[in-house]
mmCIF file of N, CA and C in Angstrom:
data_model
loop_
_atom_site.group_PDB
_atom_site.id
_atom_site.type_symbol
_atom_site.label_atom_id
_atom_site.label_comp_id
_atom_site.label_asym_id
_atom_site.label_seq_id
_atom_site.Cartn_x
_atom_site.Cartn_y
_atom_site.Cartn_z
ATOM 1 N N MET A 21 0.849 -1.170 0.000
ATOM 2 C CA MET A 21 0.000 0.000 0.000
ATOM 3 C C MET A 21 0.893 1.231 0.000
ATOM 4 N N LYS A 22 0.654 2.166 -0.861
ATOM 5 C CA LYS A 22 1.466 3.369 -0.990
ATOM 6 C C LYS A 22 0.761 4.552 -0.335
ATOM 7 N N GLN A 23 1.543 5.408 0.278
ATOM 8 C CA GLN A 23 1.037 6.629 0.895
ATOM 9 C C GLN A 23 1.641 7.803 0.135
ATOM 10 N N PRO A 24 0.932 8.892 -0.030
ATOM 11 C CA PRO A 24 1.559 10.070 -0.630
ATOM 12 C C PRO A 24 2.720 10.538 0.240
ATOM 13 N N GLN A 25 3.826 10.906 -0.404
ATOM 14 C CA GLN A 25 5.013 11.336 0.332
ATOM 15 C C GLN A 25 4.751 12.567 1.177
ATOM 16 N N THR A 26 3.772 13.344 0.857
ATOM 17 C CA THR A 26 3.517 14.580 1.583
ATOM 18 C C THR A 26 3.143 14.321 3.037
ATOM 19 N N ARG A 27 2.755 13.113 3.360
ATOM 20 C CA ARG A 27 2.372 12.818 4.740
ATOM 21 C C ARG A 27 3.573 12.539 5.631
ATOM 22 N N GLN A 28 4.736 12.336 5.032
ATOM 23 C CA GLN A 28 5.925 12.008 5.799
ATOM 24 C C GLN A 28 6.711 13.271 6.139
ATOM 25 N N LYS A 29 7.318 13.258 7.288
ATOM 26 C CA LYS A 29 8.193 14.348 7.707
ATOM 27 C C LYS A 29 9.608 13.931 7.353
ATOM 28 N N SER A 30 10.224 14.624 6.433
ATOM 29 C CA SER A 30 11.588 14.371 5.955
ATOM 30 C C SER A 30 11.792 12.895 5.625
ATOM 31 N N GLY A 31 12.931 12.350 6.045
ATOM 32 C CA GLY A 31 13.249 10.961 5.740
ATOM 33 C C GLY A 31 12.873 10.002 6.845
ATOM 34 N N LYS A 32 12.065 10.452 7.774
ATOM 35 C CA LYS A 32 11.676 9.587 8.887
ATOM 36 C C LYS A 32 10.614 8.581 8.452
ATOM 37 N N ALA A 33 10.668 7.408 9.060
ATOM 38 C CA ALA A 33 9.616 6.422 8.898
ATOM 39 C C ALA A 33 8.635 6.624 10.054
ATOM 40 N N ALA A 34 7.352 6.556 9.768
ATOM 41 C CA ALA A 34 6.332 6.701 10.820
ATOM 42 C C ALA A 34 6.017 5.317 11.376
ATOM 43 N N LEU A 35 6.261 5.122 12.664
ATOM 44 C CA LEU A 35 5.954 3.864 13.336
ATOM 45 C C LEU A 35 4.636 4.054 14.079
ATOM 46 N N ILE A 36 3.607 3.420 13.571
ATOM 47 C CA ILE A 36 2.258 3.558 14.129
ATOM 48 C C ILE A 36 2.007 2.352 15.025
ATOM 49 N N PHE A 37 1.643 2.627 16.282
ATOM 50 C CA PHE A 37 1.564 1.554 17.278
ATOM 51 C C PHE A 37 0.397 1.761 18.228
ATOM 52 N N ASP A 38 0.078 0.716 18.980
ATOM 53 C CA ASP A 38 -0.992 0.730 19.972
ATOM 54 C C ASP A 38 -0.446 1.288 21.286
ATOM 55 N N LYS A 39 -0.758 2.542 21.562
ATOM 56 C CA LYS A 39 -0.252 3.207 22.768
ATOM 57 C C LYS A 39 -0.831 2.615 24.054
ATOM 58 N N SER A 40 -1.988 1.985 23.972
ATOM 59 C CA SER A 40 -2.604 1.422 25.177
ATOM 60 C C SER A 40 -1.962 0.101 25.594
ATOM 61 N N CYS A 41 -1.131 -0.467 24.757
ATOM 62 C CA CYS A 41 -0.440 -1.721 25.069
ATOM 63 C C CYS A 41 0.878 -1.397 25.762
ATOM 64 N N PRO A 42 1.066 -1.863 27.007
ATOM 65 C CA PRO A 42 2.313 -1.571 27.719
ATOM 66 C C PRO A 42 3.550 -2.114 27.006
ATOM 67 N N ILE A 43 3.435 -3.265 26.397
ATOM 68 C CA ILE A 43 4.582 -3.848 25.697
ATOM 69 C C ILE A 43 4.903 -3.034 24.448
ATOM 70 N N CYS A 44 3.877 -2.645 23.700
ATOM 71 C CA CYS A 44 4.090 -1.837 22.497
ATOM 72 C C CYS A 44 4.733 -0.505 22.861
ATOM 73 N N SER A 45 4.220 0.147 23.890
ATOM 74 C CA SER A 45 4.768 1.442 24.312
ATOM 75 C C SER A 45 6.207 1.306 24.784
ATOM 76 N N SER A 46 6.508 0.253 25.533
ATOM 77 C CA SER A 46 7.889 0.031 25.991
ATOM 78 C C SER A 46 8.816 -0.257 24.820
ATOM 79 N N THR A 47 8.330 -1.021 23.862
ATOM 80 C CA THR A 47 9.137 -1.344 22.683
ATOM 81 C C THR A 47 9.424 -0.086 21.874
ATOM 82 N N VAL A 48 8.414 0.753 21.696
ATOM 83 C CA VAL A 48 8.597 2.001 20.949
ATOM 84 C C VAL A 48 9.578 2.911 21.685
ATOM 85 N N LYS A 49 9.508 2.940 22.994
ATOM 86 C CA LYS A 49 10.464 3.733 23.778
ATOM 87 C C LYS A 49 11.878 3.202 23.553
ATOM 88 N N TRP A 50 12.052 1.875 23.590
ATOM 89 C CA TRP A 50 13.362 1.262 23.372
ATOM 90 C C TRP A 50 13.878 1.585 21.965
ATOM 91 N N ILE A 51 13.005 1.475 20.975
ATOM 92 C CA ILE A 51 13.388 1.798 19.597
ATOM 93 C C ILE A 51 13.859 3.254 19.527
ATOM 94 N N GLY A 52 13.124 4.153 20.157
ATOM 95 C CA GLY A 52 13.499 5.566 20.162
ATOM 96 C C GLY A 52 14.856 5.820 20.795
ATOM 97 N N GLU A 53 15.196 5.031 21.803
ATOM 98 C CA GLU A 53 16.487 5.184 22.476
ATOM 99 C C GLU A 53 17.639 4.622 21.650
ATOM 100 N N HIS A 54 17.338 3.730 20.693
ATOM 101 C CA HIS A 54 18.385 3.060 19.923
ATOM 102 C C HIS A 54 18.365 3.378 18.431
ATOM 103 N N GLU A 55 17.488 4.252 18.019
ATOM 104 C CA GLU A 55 17.391 4.562 16.595
ATOM 105 C C GLU A 55 18.581 5.382 16.118
ATOM 106 N N ALA A 56 18.902 5.224 14.843
ATOM 107 C CA ALA A 56 19.861 6.127 14.212
ATOM 108 C C ALA A 56 19.192 7.500 14.202
ATOM 109 N N PRO A 57 19.971 8.573 14.196
ATOM 110 C CA PRO A 57 19.374 9.916 14.270
ATOM 111 C C PRO A 57 18.269 10.144 13.233
ATOM 112 N N ASP A 58 17.171 10.665 13.724
ATOM 113 C CA ASP A 58 16.028 11.041 12.886
ATOM 114 C C ASP A 58 15.498 9.920 11.996
ATOM 115 N N SER A 59 15.429 8.711 12.535
ATOM 116 C CA SER A 59 14.938 7.568 11.753
ATOM 117 C C SER A 59 13.430 7.378 11.851
ATOM 118 N N PHE A 60 12.857 7.697 13.017
ATOM 119 C CA PHE A 60 11.453 7.386 13.246
ATOM 120 C C PHE A 60 10.669 8.582 13.761
ATOM 121 N N GLU A 61 9.405 8.529 13.453
ATOM 122 C CA GLU A 61 8.413 9.376 14.086
ATOM 123 C C GLU A 61 7.432 8.392 14.716
ATOM 124 N N MET A 62 7.255 8.438 16.013
ATOM 125 C CA MET A 62 6.370 7.512 16.710
ATOM 126 C C MET A 62 4.954 8.097 16.717
ATOM 127 N N VAL A 63 3.992 7.320 16.216
ATOM 128 C CA VAL A 63 2.621 7.804 16.057
ATOM 129 C C VAL A 63 1.652 6.809 16.704
ATOM 130 N N PRO A 64 1.102 7.136 17.871
ATOM 131 C CA PRO A 64 0.087 6.258 18.457
ATOM 132 C C PRO A 64 -1.155 6.209 17.567
ATOM 133 N N CYS A 65 -1.657 5.018 17.303
ATOM 134 C CA CYS A 65 -2.807 4.912 16.394
ATOM 135 C C CYS A 65 -4.087 5.450 17.025
ATOM 136 N N GLN A 66 -4.092 5.674 18.323
ATOM 137 C CA GLN A 66 -5.270 6.219 18.978
ATOM 138 C C GLN A 66 -5.412 7.725 18.776
ATOM 139 N N GLU A 67 -4.363 8.382 18.322
ATOM 140 C CA GLU A 67 -4.412 9.834 18.151
ATOM 141 C C GLU A 67 -5.136 10.207 16.862
ATOM 142 N N GLU A 68 -5.917 11.246 16.950
ATOM 143 C CA GLU A 68 -6.684 11.721 15.798
ATOM 144 C C GLU A 68 -5.767 12.095 14.633
ATOM 145 N N ALA A 69 -4.580 12.591 14.931
ATOM 146 C CA ALA A 69 -3.627 12.968 13.877
ATOM 147 C C ALA A 69 -3.236 11.760 13.025
ATOM 148 N N ALA A 70 -3.116 10.597 13.637
ATOM 149 C CA ALA A 70 -2.774 9.378 12.886
ATOM 150 C C ALA A 70 -3.889 9.018 11.909
ATOM 151 N N ILE A 71 -5.114 9.158 12.350
ATOM 152 C CA ILE A 71 -6.264 8.835 11.501
ATOM 153 C C ILE A 71 -6.339 9.796 10.317
ATOM 154 N N ARG A 72 -6.065 11.075 10.570
ATOM 155 C CA ARG A 72 -6.089 12.064 9.482
ATOM 156 C C ARG A 72 -4.946 11.851 8.495
ATOM 157 N N ARG A 73 -3.755 11.594 8.997
ATOM 158 C CA ARG A 73 -2.584 11.434 8.128
ATOM 159 C C ARG A 73 -2.586 10.132 7.351
ATOM 160 N N PHE A 74 -3.099 9.079 7.969
ATOM 161 C CA PHE A 74 -3.060 7.753 7.355
ATOM 162 C C PHE A 74 -4.461 7.143 7.339
ATOM 163 N N PRO A 75 -5.390 7.732 6.608
ATOM 164 C CA PRO A 75 -6.779 7.267 6.651
ATOM 165 C C PRO A 75 -6.972 5.838 6.129
ATOM 166 N N GLU A 76 -6.077 5.361 5.283
ATOM 167 C CA GLU A 76 -6.228 4.009 4.754
ATOM 168 C C GLU A 76 -5.781 2.936 5.743
ATOM 169 N N ILE A 77 -5.146 3.336 6.848
ATOM 170 C CA ILE A 77 -4.796 2.384 7.904
ATOM 171 C C ILE A 77 -5.924 2.416 8.924
ATOM 172 N N GLU A 78 -6.729 1.405 8.896
ATOM 173 C CA GLU A 78 -7.887 1.348 9.797
ATOM 174 C C GLU A 78 -7.441 1.151 11.238
ATOM 175 N N ARG A 79 -8.173 1.754 12.142
ATOM 176 C CA ARG A 79 -7.832 1.654 13.562
ATOM 177 C C ARG A 79 -7.782 0.201 14.027
ATOM 178 N N ALA A 80 -8.710 -0.622 13.582
ATOM 179 C CA ALA A 80 -8.711 -2.035 13.974
ATOM 180 C C ALA A 80 -7.431 -2.727 13.520
ATOM 181 N N ALA A 81 -6.969 -2.414 12.319
ATOM 182 C CA ALA A 81 -5.732 -3.009 11.811
ATOM 183 C C ALA A 81 -4.540 -2.530 12.629
ATOM 184 N N CYS A 82 -4.552 -1.256 12.981
ATOM 185 C CA CYS A 82 -3.476 -0.679 13.784
ATOM 186 C C CYS A 82 -3.440 -1.300 15.176
ATOM 187 N N MET A 83 -4.584 -1.586 15.730
ATOM 188 C CA MET A 83 -4.643 -2.198 17.056
ATOM 189 C C MET A 83 -4.213 -3.660 17.013
ATOM 190 N N ASN A 84 -4.190 -4.224 15.829
ATOM 191 C CA ASN A 84 -3.845 -5.630 15.654
ATOM 192 C C ASN A 84 -2.359 -5.831 15.361
ATOM 193 N N ALA A 85 -1.700 -4.835 14.770
ATOM 194 C CA ALA A 85 -0.284 -4.947 14.409
ATOM 195 C C ALA A 85 0.295 -3.564 14.182
ATOM 196 N N MET A 86 1.588 -3.427 14.472
ATOM 197 C CA MET A 86 2.245 -2.150 14.197
ATOM 198 C C MET A 86 2.322 -1.940 12.689
ATOM 199 N N HIS A 87 2.349 -0.687 12.300
ATOM 200 C CA HIS A 87 2.482 -0.305 10.896
ATOM 201 C C HIS A 87 3.669 0.640 10.789
ATOM 202 N N LEU A 88 4.489 0.419 9.793
ATOM 203 C CA LEU A 88 5.626 1.292 9.531
ATOM 204 C C LEU A 88 5.431 1.889 8.149
ATOM 205 N N VAL A 89 5.293 3.217 8.100
ATOM 206 C CA VAL A 89 5.150 3.920 6.823
ATOM 207 C C VAL A 89 6.514 4.498 6.495
ATOM 208 N N LEU A 90 7.122 3.987 5.424
ATOM 209 C CA LEU A 90 8.449 4.420 5.015
ATOM 210 C C LEU A 90 8.377 5.783 4.336
ATOM 211 N N PRO A 91 9.497 6.480 4.264
ATOM 212 C CA PRO A 91 9.488 7.817 3.650
ATOM 213 C C PRO A 91 8.936 7.846 2.221
ATOM 214 N N ASP A 92 9.056 6.729 1.481
ATOM 215 C CA ASP A 92 8.515 6.711 0.113
ATOM 216 C C ASP A 92 7.036 6.364 0.082
ATOM 217 N N GLY A 93 6.424 6.168 1.270
ATOM 218 C CA GLY A 93 5.003 5.874 1.349
ATOM 219 C C GLY A 93 4.668 4.402 1.457
ATOM 220 N N THR A 94 5.650 3.522 1.300
ATOM 221 C CA THR A 94 5.415 2.090 1.432
ATOM 222 C C THR A 94 5.038 1.764 2.869
ATOM 223 N N VAL A 95 4.063 0.894 3.047
ATOM 224 C CA VAL A 95 3.619 0.491 4.378
ATOM 225 C C VAL A 95 4.039 -0.950 4.633
ATOM 226 N N ARG A 96 4.662 -1.179 5.777
ATOM 227 C CA ARG A 96 5.020 -2.520 6.226
ATOM 228 C C ARG A 96 4.212 -2.780 7.498
ATOM 229 N N VAL A 97 3.617 -3.958 7.562
ATOM 230 C CA VAL A 97 2.728 -4.283 8.680
ATOM 231 C C VAL A 97 3.275 -5.484 9.450
ATOM 232 N N GLY A 98 3.191 -5.396 10.797
ATOM 233 C CA GLY A 98 3.553 -6.514 11.656
ATOM 234 C C GLY A 98 4.985 -6.961 11.467
ATOM 235 N N GLU A 99 5.160 -8.266 11.272
ATOM 236 C CA GLU A 99 6.504 -8.835 11.152
ATOM 237 C C GLU A 99 7.252 -8.306 9.929
ATOM 238 N N LYS A 100 6.538 -7.819 8.930
ATOM 239 C CA LYS A 100 7.201 -7.270 7.738
ATOM 240 C C LYS A 100 7.851 -5.919 8.030
ATOM 241 N N ALA A 101 7.455 -5.288 9.127
ATOM 242 C CA ALA A 101 8.076 -4.027 9.529
ATOM 243 C C ALA A 101 9.386 -4.252 10.275
ATOM 244 N N LEU A 102 9.549 -5.416 10.869
ATOM 245 C CA LEU A 102 10.710 -5.666 11.726
ATOM 246 C C LEU A 102 12.058 -5.459 11.033
ATOM 247 N N PRO A 103 12.296 -6.018 9.827
ATOM 248 C CA PRO A 103 13.601 -5.778 9.195
ATOM 249 C C PRO A 103 13.870 -4.302 8.934
ATOM 250 N N GLU A 104 12.842 -3.571 8.550
ATOM 251 C CA GLU A 104 13.001 -2.128 8.285
ATOM 252 C C GLU A 104 13.304 -1.367 9.569
ATOM 253 N N ILE A 105 12.692 -1.789 10.669
ATOM 254 C CA ILE A 105 12.955 -1.137 11.956
ATOM 255 C C ILE A 105 14.393 -1.407 12.383
ATOM 256 N N VAL A 106 14.802 -2.671 12.312
ATOM 257 C CA VAL A 106 16.150 -3.052 12.740
ATOM 258 C C VAL A 106 17.214 -2.325 11.911
ATOM 259 N N LEU A 107 16.962 -2.143 10.620
ATOM 260 C CA LEU A 107 17.915 -1.421 9.761
ATOM 261 C C LEU A 107 18.157 0.006 10.234
ATOM 262 N N ARG A 108 17.198 0.578 10.949
ATOM 263 C CA ARG A 108 17.288 1.970 11.385
ATOM 264 C C ARG A 108 17.769 2.119 12.832
ATOM 265 N N LEU A 109 18.276 1.047 13.412
ATOM 266 C CA LEU A 109 18.777 1.090 14.787
ATOM 267 C C LEU A 109 20.294 1.174 14.802
ATOM 268 N N ARG A 110 20.813 1.978 15.714
ATOM 269 C CA ARG A 110 22.274 2.002 15.932
ATOM 270 C C ARG A 110 22.671 0.674 16.563
ATOM 271 N N ARG A 111 23.792 0.181 16.221
ATOM 272 C CA ARG A 111 24.395 -1.025 16.793
ATOM 273 C C ARG A 111 23.596 -2.304 16.567
ATOM 274 N N TYR A 112 22.402 -2.239 16.049
ATOM 275 C CA TYR A 112 21.599 -3.443 15.836
ATOM 276 C C TYR A 112 21.284 -3.667 14.361
ATOM 277 N N HIS A 113 21.608 -2.709 13.509
ATOM 278 C CA HIS A 113 21.198 -2.772 12.108
ATOM 279 C C HIS A 113 21.737 -4.001 11.378
ATOM 280 N N LEU A 114 22.884 -4.521 11.804
ATOM 281 C CA LEU A 114 23.431 -5.716 11.151
ATOM 282 C C LEU A 114 22.545 -6.944 11.381
ATOM 283 N N ALA A 115 21.748 -6.915 12.432
ATOM 284 C CA ALA A 115 20.847 -8.039 12.724
ATOM 285 C C ALA A 115 19.755 -8.179 11.673
ATOM 286 N N ALA A 116 19.587 -7.170 10.826
ATOM 287 C CA ALA A 116 18.578 -7.251 9.761
ATOM 288 C C ALA A 116 18.872 -8.409 8.812
ATOM 289 N N VAL A 117 20.126 -8.820 8.741
ATOM 290 C CA VAL A 117 20.521 -9.958 7.900
ATOM 291 C C VAL A 117 19.772 -11.231 8.330
ATOM 292 N N LEU A 118 19.490 -11.358 9.609
ATOM 293 C CA LEU A 118 18.793 -12.548 10.119
ATOM 294 C C LEU A 118 17.436 -12.744 9.443
ATOM 295 N N PHE A 119 16.795 -11.653 9.048
ATOM 296 C CA PHE A 119 15.489 -11.753 8.409
ATOM 297 C C PHE A 119 15.573 -12.275 6.983
ATOM 298 N N LYS A 120 16.798 -12.365 6.442
ATOM 299 C CA LYS A 120 16.996 -12.880 5.085
ATOM 300 C C LYS A 120 17.333 -14.371 5.064
ATOM 301 N N LEU A 121 17.509 -14.967 6.230
ATOM 302 C CA LEU A 121 17.837 -16.392 6.291
ATOM 303 C C LEU A 121 16.651 -17.235 5.823
ATOM 304 N N PRO A 122 16.927 -18.417 5.292
ATOM 305 C CA PRO A 122 15.823 -19.295 4.853
ATOM 306 C C PRO A 122 14.865 -19.595 6.009
ATOM 307 N N GLY A 123 13.590 -19.433 5.752
ATOM 308 C CA GLY A 123 12.558 -19.710 6.749
ATOM 309 C C GLY A 123 12.304 -18.581 7.727
ATOM 310 N N ALA A 124 13.109 -17.530 7.688
ATOM 311 C CA ALA A 124 12.960 -16.432 8.653
ATOM 312 C C ALA A 124 11.608 -15.745 8.527
ATOM 313 N N SER A 125 11.118 -15.573 7.312
ATOM 314 C CA SER A 125 9.841 -14.871 7.147
ATOM 315 C C SER A 125 8.690 -15.686 7.738
ATOM 316 N N VAL A 126 8.740 -16.998 7.572
ATOM 317 C CA VAL A 126 7.690 -17.864 8.140
ATOM 318 C C VAL A 126 7.754 -17.833 9.658
ATOM 319 N N LEU A 127 8.956 -17.986 10.203
ATOM 320 C CA LEU A 127 9.102 -17.986 11.662
ATOM 321 C C LEU A 127 8.729 -16.643 12.272
ATOM 322 N N SER A 128 9.146 -15.545 11.625
ATOM 323 C CA SER A 128 8.814 -14.237 12.187
ATOM 324 C C SER A 128 7.311 -13.983 12.118
ATOM 325 N N ARG A 129 6.645 -14.440 11.064
ATOM 326 C CA ARG A 129 5.192 -14.278 10.965
ATOM 327 C C ARG A 129 4.487 -15.039 12.090
ATOM 328 N N ILE A 130 4.890 -16.285 12.305
ATOM 329 C CA ILE A 130 4.274 -17.110 13.358
ATOM 330 C C ILE A 130 4.531 -16.482 14.733
ATOM 331 N N ALA A 131 5.794 -16.129 14.992
ATOM 332 C CA ALA A 131 6.150 -15.561 16.304
ATOM 333 C C ALA A 131 5.460 -14.223 16.537
ATOM 334 N N TYR A 132 5.450 -13.363 15.518
ATOM 335 C CA TYR A 132 4.812 -12.043 15.675
ATOM 336 C C TYR A 132 3.327 -12.194 15.960
ATOM 337 N N ARG A 133 2.642 -13.009 15.175
ATOM 338 C CA ARG A 133 1.199 -13.189 15.363
ATOM 339 C C ARG A 133 0.896 -13.768 16.732
ATOM 340 N N TRP A 134 1.665 -14.780 17.139
ATOM 341 C CA TRP A 134 1.437 -15.396 18.450
ATOM 342 C C TRP A 134 1.581 -14.350 19.543
ATOM 343 N N PHE A 135 2.678 -13.590 19.491
ATOM 344 C CA PHE A 135 2.942 -12.587 20.512
ATOM 345 C C PHE A 135 1.916 -11.460 20.464
ATOM 346 N N ALA A 136 1.628 -10.946 19.274
ATOM 347 C CA ALA A 136 0.687 -9.822 19.137
ATOM 348 C C ALA A 136 -0.701 -10.191 19.652
ATOM 349 N N ASP A 137 -1.122 -11.402 19.384
ATOM 350 C CA ASP A 137 -2.444 -11.834 19.835
ATOM 351 C C ASP A 137 -2.534 -11.995 21.348
ATOM 352 N N ARG A 138 -1.407 -12.122 22.006
ATOM 353 C CA ARG A 138 -1.382 -12.360 23.451
ATOM 354 C C ARG A 138 -0.691 -11.240 24.229
ATOM 355 N N ARG A 139 -0.421 -10.110 23.610
ATOM 356 C CA ARG A 139 0.411 -9.083 24.236
ATOM 357 C C ARG A 139 -0.179 -8.503 25.519
ATOM 358 N N TYR A 140 -1.486 -8.345 25.607
ATOM 359 C CA TYR A 140 -2.072 -7.806 26.840
ATOM 360 C C TYR A 140 -1.984 -8.838 27.963
ATOM 361 N N TRP A 141 -2.172 -10.086 27.629
ATOM 362 C CA TRP A 141 -2.047 -11.170 28.608
ATOM 363 C C TRP A 141 -0.603 -11.238 29.103
ATOM 364 N N ILE A 142 0.364 -11.174 28.166
ATOM 365 C CA ILE A 142 1.788 -11.204 28.524
ATOM 366 C C ILE A 142 2.139 -9.991 29.383
ATOM 367 N N ALA A 143 1.623 -8.831 29.025
ATOM 368 C CA ALA A 143 1.882 -7.614 29.813
ATOM 369 C C ALA A 143 1.351 -7.776 31.239
ATOM 370 N N GLY A 144 0.191 -8.408 31.381
ATOM 371 C CA GLY A 144 -0.372 -8.647 32.707
ATOM 372 C C GLY A 144 0.509 -9.559 33.542
ATOM 373 N N ILE A 145 1.026 -10.602 32.922
ATOM 374 C CA ILE A 145 1.921 -11.522 33.635
ATOM 375 C C ILE A 145 3.202 -10.800 34.041
ATOM 376 N N LEU A 146 3.777 -10.024 33.130
ATOM 377 C CA LEU A 146 5.003 -9.293 33.451
ATOM 378 C C LEU A 146 4.782 -8.288 34.579
ATOM 379 N N ALA A 147 3.639 -7.626 34.576
ATOM 380 C CA ALA A 147 3.322 -6.674 35.646
ATOM 381 C C ALA A 147 3.176 -7.402 36.979
ATOM 382 N N HIS A 148 2.545 -8.568 36.950
ATOM 383 C CA HIS A 148 2.366 -9.367 38.160
ATOM 384 C C HIS A 148 3.724 -9.821 38.705
ATOM 385 N N VAL A 149 4.596 -10.293 37.839
ATOM 386 C CA VAL A 149 5.933 -10.731 38.248
ATOM 387 C C VAL A 149 6.708 -9.558 38.828
ATOM 388 N N LYS A 150 6.626 -8.408 38.185
ATOM 389 C CA LYS A 150 7.334 -7.216 38.679
ATOM 390 C C LYS A 150 6.818 -6.823 40.054
ATOM 391 N N GLU A 151 5.530 -6.890 40.243
ATOM 392 C CA GLU A 151 4.923 -6.539 41.539
ATOM 393 C C GLU A 151 5.355 -7.519 42.620
ATOM 394 N N ARG A 152 5.410 -8.793 42.304
ATOM 395 C CA ARG A 152 5.844 -9.805 43.281
ATOM 396 C C ARG A 152 7.305 -9.593 43.674
ATOM 397 N N LYS A 153 8.140 -9.199 42.706
ATOM 398 C CA LYS A 153 9.546 -8.945 43.009
ATOM 399 C C LYS A 153 9.696 -7.823 44.015
ATOM 400 N N LYS A 154 8.835 -6.800 43.899
ATOM 401 C CA LYS A 154 8.880 -5.671 44.836
ATOM 402 C C LYS A 154 8.653 -6.147 46.264
ATOM 403 N N HIS A 155 7.718 -7.074 46.424
ATOM 404 C CA HIS A 155 7.361 -7.539 47.763
ATOM 405 C C HIS A 155 8.386 -8.521 48.322
ATOM 406 N N ILE A 156 9.129 -9.171 47.463
ATOM 407 C CA ILE A 156 10.145 -10.127 47.923
ATOM 408 C C ILE A 156 11.379 -9.399 48.423
ATOM 409 N N ILE A 157 11.713 -8.310 47.766
ATOM 410 C CA ILE A 157 12.940 -7.573 48.119
ATOM 411 C C ILE A 157 12.766 -6.731 49.325
#
């Protein structure tokens, strides 16, 4: 799916994510801390600005998987966004080669879907574990 280039700010890729998901928000924060300079613009899909700028990305689809809109307007969804994200990280960009290995696309699709479908449940477990650690220490 192509987006008009006018919606992009300079050469940044727009990473559209579910802000209400603790794991998604933490991941986006981590990406922001490790990105090459000016690589990403983080756009929560719940914001009205995201809906106006990217009307062809439905909110339900955004809540189901991250979307990466590249500077040329190309959209990568879910596991297909991962290699593009990794390429834009300092010190991690060489790991993008892993996505080119035989079977990597199948495995990343399965792993991404499994994780994405259970992310709120996983976030709940992680929060529970973190809370228990507080009481043990």
